[in-house]
XYZ file of C-alpha atoms in Angstrom:
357
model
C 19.481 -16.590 28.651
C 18.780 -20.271 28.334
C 15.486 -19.085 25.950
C 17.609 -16.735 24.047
C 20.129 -19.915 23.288
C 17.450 -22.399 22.275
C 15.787 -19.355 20.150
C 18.921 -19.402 18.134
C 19.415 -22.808 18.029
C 15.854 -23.444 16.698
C 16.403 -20.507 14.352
C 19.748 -22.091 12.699
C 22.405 -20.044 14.360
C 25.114 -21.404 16.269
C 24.435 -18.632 19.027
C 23.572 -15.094 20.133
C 26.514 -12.305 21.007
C 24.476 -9.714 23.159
C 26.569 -6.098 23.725
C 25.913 -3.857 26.373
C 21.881 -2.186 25.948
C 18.682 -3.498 26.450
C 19.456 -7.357 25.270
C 21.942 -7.305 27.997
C 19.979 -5.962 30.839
C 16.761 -8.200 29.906
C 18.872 -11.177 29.643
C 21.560 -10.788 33.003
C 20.296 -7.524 34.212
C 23.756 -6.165 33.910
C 23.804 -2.515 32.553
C 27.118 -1.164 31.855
C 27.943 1.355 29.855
C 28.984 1.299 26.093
C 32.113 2.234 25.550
C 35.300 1.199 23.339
C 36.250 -1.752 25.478
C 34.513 -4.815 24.674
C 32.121 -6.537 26.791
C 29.583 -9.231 25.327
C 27.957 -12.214 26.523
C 27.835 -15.542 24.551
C 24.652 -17.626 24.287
C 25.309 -21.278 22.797
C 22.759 -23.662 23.671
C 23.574 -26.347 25.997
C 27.021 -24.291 27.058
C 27.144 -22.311 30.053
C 27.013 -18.089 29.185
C 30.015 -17.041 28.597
C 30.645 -13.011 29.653
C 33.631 -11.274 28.296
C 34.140 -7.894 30.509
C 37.181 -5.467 30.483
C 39.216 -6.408 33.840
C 38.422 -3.320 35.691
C 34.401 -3.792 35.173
C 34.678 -7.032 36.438
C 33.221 -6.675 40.020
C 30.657 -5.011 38.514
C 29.663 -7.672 36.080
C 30.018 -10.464 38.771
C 27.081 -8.487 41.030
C 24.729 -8.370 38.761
C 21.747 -10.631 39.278
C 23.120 -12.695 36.568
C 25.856 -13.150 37.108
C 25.564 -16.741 38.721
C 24.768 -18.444 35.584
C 27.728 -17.052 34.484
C 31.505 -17.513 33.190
C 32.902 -14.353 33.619
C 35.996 -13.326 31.787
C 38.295 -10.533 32.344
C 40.797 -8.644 29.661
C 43.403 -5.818 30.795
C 44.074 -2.576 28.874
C 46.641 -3.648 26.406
C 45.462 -7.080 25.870
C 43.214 -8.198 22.660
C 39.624 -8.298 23.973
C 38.821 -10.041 20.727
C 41.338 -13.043 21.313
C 39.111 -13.765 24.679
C 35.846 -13.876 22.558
C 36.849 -15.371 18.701
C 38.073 -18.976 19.462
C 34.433 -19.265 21.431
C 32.425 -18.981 18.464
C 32.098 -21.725 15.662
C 34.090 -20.686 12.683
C 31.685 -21.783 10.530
C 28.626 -20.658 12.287
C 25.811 -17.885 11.868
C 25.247 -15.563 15.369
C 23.101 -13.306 15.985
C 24.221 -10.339 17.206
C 22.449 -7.063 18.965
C 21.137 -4.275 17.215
C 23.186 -1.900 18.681
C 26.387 -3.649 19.335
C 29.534 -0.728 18.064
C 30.652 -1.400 14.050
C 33.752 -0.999 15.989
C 33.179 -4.263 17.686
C 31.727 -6.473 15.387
C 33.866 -5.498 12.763
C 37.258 -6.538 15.252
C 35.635 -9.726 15.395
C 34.903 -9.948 11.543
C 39.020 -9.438 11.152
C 39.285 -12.666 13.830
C 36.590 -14.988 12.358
C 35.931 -14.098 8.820
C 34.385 -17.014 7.825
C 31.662 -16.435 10.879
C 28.059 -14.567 9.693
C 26.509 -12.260 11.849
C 22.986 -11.065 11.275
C 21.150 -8.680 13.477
C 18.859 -9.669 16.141
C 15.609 -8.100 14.765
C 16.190 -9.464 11.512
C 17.068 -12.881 12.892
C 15.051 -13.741 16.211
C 12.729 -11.215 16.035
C 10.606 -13.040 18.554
C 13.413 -12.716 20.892
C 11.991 -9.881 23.734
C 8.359 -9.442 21.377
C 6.851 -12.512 23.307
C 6.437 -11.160 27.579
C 6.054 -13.131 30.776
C 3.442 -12.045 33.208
C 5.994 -10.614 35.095
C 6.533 -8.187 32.026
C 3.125 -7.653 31.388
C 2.517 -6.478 34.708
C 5.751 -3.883 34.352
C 4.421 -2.508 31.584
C 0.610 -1.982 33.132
C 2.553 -0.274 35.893
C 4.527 1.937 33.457
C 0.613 2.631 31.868
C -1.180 3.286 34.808
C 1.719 5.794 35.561
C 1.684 7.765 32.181
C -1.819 7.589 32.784
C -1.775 9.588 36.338
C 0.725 11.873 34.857
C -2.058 12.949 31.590
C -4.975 12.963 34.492
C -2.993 15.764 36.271
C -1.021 17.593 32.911
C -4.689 18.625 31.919
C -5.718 20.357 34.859
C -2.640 22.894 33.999
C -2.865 26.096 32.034
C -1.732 25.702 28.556
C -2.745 28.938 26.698
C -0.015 31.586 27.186
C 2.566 28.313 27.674
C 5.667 27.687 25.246
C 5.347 24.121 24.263
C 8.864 22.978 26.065
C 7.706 24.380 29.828
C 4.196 21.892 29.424
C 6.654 19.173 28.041
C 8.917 20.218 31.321
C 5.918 19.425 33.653
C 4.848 16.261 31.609
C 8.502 15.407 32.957
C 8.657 16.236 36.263
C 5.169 13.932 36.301
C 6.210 11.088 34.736
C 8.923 11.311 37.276
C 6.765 11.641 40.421
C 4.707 8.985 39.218
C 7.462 6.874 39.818
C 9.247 6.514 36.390
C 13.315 6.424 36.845
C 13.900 7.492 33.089
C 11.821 10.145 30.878
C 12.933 9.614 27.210
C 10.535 11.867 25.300
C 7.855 14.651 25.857
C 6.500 15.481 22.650
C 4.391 18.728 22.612
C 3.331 19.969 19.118
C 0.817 22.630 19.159
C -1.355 24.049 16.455
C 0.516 23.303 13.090
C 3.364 21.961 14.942
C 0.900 18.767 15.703
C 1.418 17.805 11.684
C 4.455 16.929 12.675
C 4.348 13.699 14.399
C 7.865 14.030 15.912
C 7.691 17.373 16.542
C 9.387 17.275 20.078
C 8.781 20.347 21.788
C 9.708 24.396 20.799
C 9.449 27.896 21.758
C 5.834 28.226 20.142
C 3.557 29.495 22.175
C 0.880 27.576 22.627
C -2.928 29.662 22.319
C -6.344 29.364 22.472
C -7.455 27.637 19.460
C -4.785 24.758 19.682
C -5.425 21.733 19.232
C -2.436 20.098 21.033
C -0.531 16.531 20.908
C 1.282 15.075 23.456
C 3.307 11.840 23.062
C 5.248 10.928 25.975
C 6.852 8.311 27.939
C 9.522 6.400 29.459
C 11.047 3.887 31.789
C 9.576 2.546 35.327
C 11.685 -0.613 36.951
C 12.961 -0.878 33.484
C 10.098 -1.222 31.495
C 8.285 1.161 29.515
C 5.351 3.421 28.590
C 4.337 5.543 25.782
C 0.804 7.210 25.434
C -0.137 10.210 22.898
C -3.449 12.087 23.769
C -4.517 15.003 21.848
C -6.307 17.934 23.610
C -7.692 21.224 22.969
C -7.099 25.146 24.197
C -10.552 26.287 24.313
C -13.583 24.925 21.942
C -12.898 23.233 18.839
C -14.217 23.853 15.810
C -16.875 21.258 13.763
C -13.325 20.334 11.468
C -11.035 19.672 14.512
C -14.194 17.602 16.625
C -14.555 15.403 13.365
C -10.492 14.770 13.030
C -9.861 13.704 16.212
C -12.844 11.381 15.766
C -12.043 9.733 12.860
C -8.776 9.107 14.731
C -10.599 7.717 18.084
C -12.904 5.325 15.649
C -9.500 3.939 13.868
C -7.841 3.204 17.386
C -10.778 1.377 18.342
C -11.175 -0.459 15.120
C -7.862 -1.801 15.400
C -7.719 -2.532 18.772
C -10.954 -5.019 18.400
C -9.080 -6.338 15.633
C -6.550 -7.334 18.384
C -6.545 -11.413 18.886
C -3.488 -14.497 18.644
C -3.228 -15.204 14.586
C -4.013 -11.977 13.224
C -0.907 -10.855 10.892
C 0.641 -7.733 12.590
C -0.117 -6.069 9.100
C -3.766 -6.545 9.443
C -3.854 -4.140 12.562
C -2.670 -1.507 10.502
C -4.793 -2.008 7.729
C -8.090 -1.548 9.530
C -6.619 1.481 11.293
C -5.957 2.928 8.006
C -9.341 1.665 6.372
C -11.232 3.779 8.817
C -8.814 6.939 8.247
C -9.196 6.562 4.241
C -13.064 6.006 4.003
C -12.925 9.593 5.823
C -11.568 10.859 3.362
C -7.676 11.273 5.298
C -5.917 8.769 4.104
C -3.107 10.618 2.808
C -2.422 12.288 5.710
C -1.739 9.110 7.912
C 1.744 9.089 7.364
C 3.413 6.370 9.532
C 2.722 2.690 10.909
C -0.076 2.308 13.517
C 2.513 0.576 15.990
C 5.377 -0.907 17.408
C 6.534 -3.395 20.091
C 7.215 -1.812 23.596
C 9.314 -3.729 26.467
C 12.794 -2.540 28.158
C 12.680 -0.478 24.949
C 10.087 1.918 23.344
C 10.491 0.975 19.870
C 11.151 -3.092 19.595
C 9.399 -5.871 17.364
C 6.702 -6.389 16.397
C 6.007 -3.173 13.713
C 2.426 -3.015 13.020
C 3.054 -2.206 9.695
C 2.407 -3.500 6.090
C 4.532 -6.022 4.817
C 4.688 -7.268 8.183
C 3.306 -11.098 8.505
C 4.234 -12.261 11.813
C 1.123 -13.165 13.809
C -0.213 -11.493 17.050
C 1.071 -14.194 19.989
C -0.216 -14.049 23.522
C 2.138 -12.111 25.474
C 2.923 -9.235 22.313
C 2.905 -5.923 23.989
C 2.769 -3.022 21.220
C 1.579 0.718 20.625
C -1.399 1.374 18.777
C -1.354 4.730 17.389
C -3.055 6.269 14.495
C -3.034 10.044 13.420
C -3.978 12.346 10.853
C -1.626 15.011 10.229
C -2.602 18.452 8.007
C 0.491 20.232 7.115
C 0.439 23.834 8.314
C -2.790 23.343 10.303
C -2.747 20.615 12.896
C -2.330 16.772 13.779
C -4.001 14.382 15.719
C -2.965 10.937 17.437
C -4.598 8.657 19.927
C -1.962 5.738 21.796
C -2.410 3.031 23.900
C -0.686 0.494 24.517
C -1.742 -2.902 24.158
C -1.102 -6.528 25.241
C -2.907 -9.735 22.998
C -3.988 -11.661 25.364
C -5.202 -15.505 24.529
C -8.307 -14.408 23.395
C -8.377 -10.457 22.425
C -6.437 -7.366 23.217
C -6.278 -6.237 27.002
C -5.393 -1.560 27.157
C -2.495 -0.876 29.416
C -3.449 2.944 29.066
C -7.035 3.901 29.893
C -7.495 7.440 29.850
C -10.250 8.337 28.195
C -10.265 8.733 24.532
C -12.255 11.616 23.885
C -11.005 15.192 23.334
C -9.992 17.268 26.520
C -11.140 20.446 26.406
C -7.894 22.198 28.178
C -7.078 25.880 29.847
């Protein structure tokens, strides 16, 4: 909390307004749900937090590990939850405010303080969660090394004769005996359903021949993984062994290119070098990462346009594909933390095509 309030201050904003989600769990641990009542928590540097709750959440709010920094602040069906939370803020000032706080919310507080500006937290302190602790860092090789258990023991299941949902129902049930509290996607795309990078999981059944993608991941102790390996049903042909290495050579390009300076941008040009000089570049049809914490998908975007430099402690995905409509895709993930000197792999399966059942 106290970092979040000096981010802002340093940034120009008079304060941060985090709503229930991943801000407010990262910052109090308190996880309630979202709902039509208000709850938010005020950051204002050199003020103590201030923690507006509805009344009958209140116990709730006050156990949560916290909660001792805080001022908690209680408002009863009937009463104005807004009127507990406007004359705190500086009528003149700029907050930032989470990314997924309700329009319902913010825009109540608009009608209160219209002369306040809000501006989203990604847009704003973008820095705010992309930067981790050791602690972190350590969560999220835990979360790895657990995806990566789960792929060492998906592969030694049958997949020929399989609809695509019942292998994404054991990539599940792994992640889950591996020790992860939350699964929040098992992506399974088979043959031509692999050209479609969010493909989820269908009906299809999957057959010798296939080459098959699967992106999957989740939360352990609140922090999370994602890894996409692509394996094959049976032997691949000369097109499908070339593919999937162009893809492995791009990962590994832009994961050397991992180091503390480099613009985020400049990961996802090499990837995409290596793809276009083999002749795919049209066909890699989405950024090579994103930042990965308490969320899946947070700053930084390994993207173009993107300047921010790599810092020590950025934990992001690193994950390019070629995708040929009709036919089938490819992807290779990791994720990755820059370390002071270079990039450190929190996934470490190996690379290389898995020939599958």
């Amino acid at each position: 909390m106290e970092r979040a309030a000096v981010s802002a201050a340093d940034a120009g904003l008079a304060g941060v307004i985090v709503t229930p989600g991943p801000d407010l769990a990262w910052m109090t641990g308190y996880r309630p749900h979202t709902s039509e009542r208000l709850t938010a928590l005020l950051l204002t540097r050199g003020k103590r937090p201030q923690l507006i709750v509805p009344a009958l959440e209140r116990p709730d709010a006050e156990r949560a590990p916290g909660a001792g920094a805080l001022t908690v602040t209680g408002w009863t069906d009937g009463q104005d939850p807004y009127a507990a939370l406007a004359p705190l803020l500086d009528e003149r000032g700029r907050y930032g405010v989470s990314d997924n706080a309700w329009a319902l919310h913010l825009l109540a507080l608009q009608r209160k303080r219209p002369e306040v500006v809000y501006g989203a937290f990604t847009e704003v302190l973008p820095m705010l969660r992309a930067v981790k602790d050791a602690y972190e860092v350590d969560r999220l090789a835990a979360a790895g090394a657990a995806a990566d258990a789960t792929y060492e023991e998906i592969v030694k299941l049958r997949f020929a004769g399989r609809r695509e949902r019942e292998v994404a129902a054991d990539l599940a049930r792994l992640l889950r005996e591996n020790g992860h509290g939350q699964v929040d996607f098992t992506v399974v795309g088979s043959g031509p359903n692999g050209a479609n990078p969010h493909h989820d999981a269908g009906d299809r059944v999957i057959e010798t021949g296939d080459m098959v993608v699967m992106d999957f991941g989740g939360l352990l102790d609140g922090y999370g993984s994602d890894t996409t390996r692509t394996v094959h049903v049976g032997e691949p042909s000369a097109e499908e062994r070339k593919v999937h290495d162009v893809v492995r050579e791009a990962q590994q390009a832009a994961f050397e290119a991992v180091r503390p300076g480099v613009a985020c941008q400049d990961i996802d040009r090499v990837a995409r070098r290596v793809i276009r000089s083999a002749g795919y570049g049209e066909y890699f049809i989405h950024r090579t990462g994103h930042g990965i914490g308490v969320t899946t998908h947070e700053p930084p975007y390994l993207v173009e346009g993107e300047h921010l430099p790599l810092v020590p402690g950025m934990c992001f995905s690193i994950e390019p594909g070629i995708y040929l409509p009709g036919r089938f895709g490819v992807r290779i993930e990791d994720i990755v933390t820059c370390t002071d000197s270079a990039g450190r792999r929190l996934n470490n399966t190996d690379r290389g095509m898995r020939i599958v059942a």
